[in-house]
């Protein structure tokens, strides 16, 4: 269970692919195909990450998208924060507004601990975790696809 939504998850998917191919550039179309998302969604995510300064884009032949810095310099938290603030969850199983407004629910301490661990994971995990591909074919979902920077 993670405390971030689909857009943040897709942002990590796009960023992790760029980390695996760093410093090479990839087209939005190639990224969308390799991450099984629409070009519209992929372009939206690339725009958000570009405005935040985590990726750069160049138009035209030889262009495409790449990380703006090395994968070991970018935390998962940096990417997630482009889409939402994971530090401010409303994760009480009793529903919004319960914990903090009333006596804490019976699961409060466990949920808070789980959330703190998830934030720590996002803070400590860098995109370079995705840069090395394990040498097991079942762990290489896009190994059969060409880089296709165009």
XYZ file of C-alpha atoms in Angstrom:
150
model
C 0.000 0.000 0.000
C 1.417 3.355 -1.020
C 0.174 6.739 -0.008
C 0.227 8.363 -3.415
C -2.095 8.271 -6.383
C -2.086 7.105 -9.986
C -0.527 10.251 -11.478
C 2.390 10.062 -9.040
C 2.747 6.357 -9.814
C 2.788 7.114 -13.540
C 5.344 9.873 -12.872
C 7.603 7.305 -11.226
C 7.054 4.922 -14.159
C 8.138 7.592 -16.664
C 11.065 8.772 -14.529
C 12.289 5.247 -13.870
C 12.396 4.523 -17.600
C 14.396 7.701 -18.212
C 16.719 6.648 -15.362
C 17.323 3.270 -17.007
C 18.309 5.007 -20.244
C 20.132 8.000 -18.721
C 21.638 10.137 -20.251
C 20.012 9.170 -23.563
C 16.897 10.978 -24.751
C 13.615 9.240 -25.507
C 10.573 10.436 -27.414
C 7.229 10.805 -25.672
C 5.879 8.107 -27.988
C 8.592 5.625 -27.037
C 8.067 6.327 -23.330
C 4.295 5.929 -23.679
C 4.681 2.590 -25.496
C 7.189 1.188 -23.023
C 5.063 2.217 -20.052
C 1.752 1.178 -21.644
C 0.122 4.587 -21.322
C -1.520 6.918 -23.790
C 0.615 9.559 -25.453
C -1.748 12.179 -23.977
C -1.131 10.989 -20.421
C 2.588 10.556 -21.032
C 2.874 14.078 -22.480
C 1.020 15.512 -19.497
C 3.371 13.761 -17.069
C 6.433 14.855 -19.052
C 5.176 18.448 -18.967
C 4.712 18.369 -15.190
C 8.152 16.838 -14.614
C 9.733 19.293 -17.041
C 8.157 22.340 -15.349
C 9.398 21.008 -12.006
C 12.923 20.788 -13.439
C 13.427 17.019 -13.149
C 13.540 16.367 -16.901
C 14.507 18.310 -20.002
C 12.991 18.091 -23.434
C 14.389 18.974 -26.840
C 12.202 19.199 -29.952
C 13.008 17.846 -33.374
C 15.316 15.154 -34.712
C 17.714 13.987 -32.033
C 15.415 15.498 -29.425
C 13.319 13.834 -26.804
C 13.264 13.720 -23.031
C 15.961 12.925 -20.484
C 16.498 13.386 -16.772
C 17.930 16.827 -16.005
C 20.417 15.336 -13.531
C 21.822 11.937 -12.722
C 19.419 9.283 -11.397
C 21.271 9.100 -8.061
C 20.428 12.780 -7.480
C 16.642 12.335 -7.767
C 14.554 10.803 -4.976
C 11.202 9.129 -5.537
C 9.792 11.765 -3.183
C 10.948 14.484 -5.604
C 8.877 12.881 -8.357
C 5.806 12.159 -6.213
C 5.738 15.758 -4.938
C 5.286 16.994 -8.516
C 1.819 15.444 -8.449
C 0.716 15.589 -4.811
C 1.901 16.064 -1.250
C 2.339 12.569 0.196
C 3.122 14.017 3.614
C -0.486 15.118 4.051
C -2.550 11.955 3.618
C -6.115 11.407 4.679
C -5.749 7.709 5.305
C -7.945 7.068 8.329
C -9.894 3.856 7.667
C -12.905 5.478 9.389
C -13.043 8.110 6.653
C -11.977 11.711 6.139
C -11.950 13.971 9.145
C -12.060 11.280 11.809
C -8.536 11.177 13.216
C -7.432 14.627 14.273
C -11.004 15.815 14.843
C -12.108 13.151 17.312
C -10.537 10.446 19.389
C -8.140 8.542 17.103
C -9.503 5.422 15.456
C -8.281 2.008 16.688
C -5.855 1.697 13.754
C -4.443 5.235 14.017
C -0.997 4.376 15.384
C -0.495 1.531 12.902
C -1.560 3.668 9.940
C 0.685 6.549 11.045
C 3.632 4.154 11.370
C 2.954 2.679 7.922
C 2.748 6.175 6.420
C 6.010 7.256 8.081
C 7.744 4.181 6.652
C 6.357 4.934 3.175
C 7.632 8.531 3.353
C 11.041 7.309 4.518
C 11.122 4.902 1.556
C 10.319 7.739 -0.878
C 12.983 9.951 0.725
C 15.705 7.306 0.685
C 15.050 5.618 -2.672
C 16.653 7.277 -5.671
C 15.975 6.776 -9.368
C 19.308 5.006 -9.766
C 17.541 2.012 -8.184
C 15.933 1.563 -11.611
C 19.074 2.167 -13.653
C 20.402 -1.387 -13.434
C 18.252 -4.051 -15.008
C 18.405 -7.439 -13.258
C 19.601 -10.258 -15.496
C 16.377 -12.234 -15.194
C 14.129 -12.152 -18.245
C 10.954 -12.226 -16.153
C 12.072 -8.935 -14.531
C 12.665 -7.146 -17.849
C 9.169 -6.261 -19.104
C 10.395 -3.915 -21.832
C 13.601 -5.715 -22.825
C 12.026 -6.848 -26.104
C 11.282 -3.250 -27.126
C 13.886 -1.113 -28.912
C 14.996 2.191 -27.376
C 13.479 4.039 -30.374
C 14.398 7.644 -29.494
C 12.360 8.978 -32.439
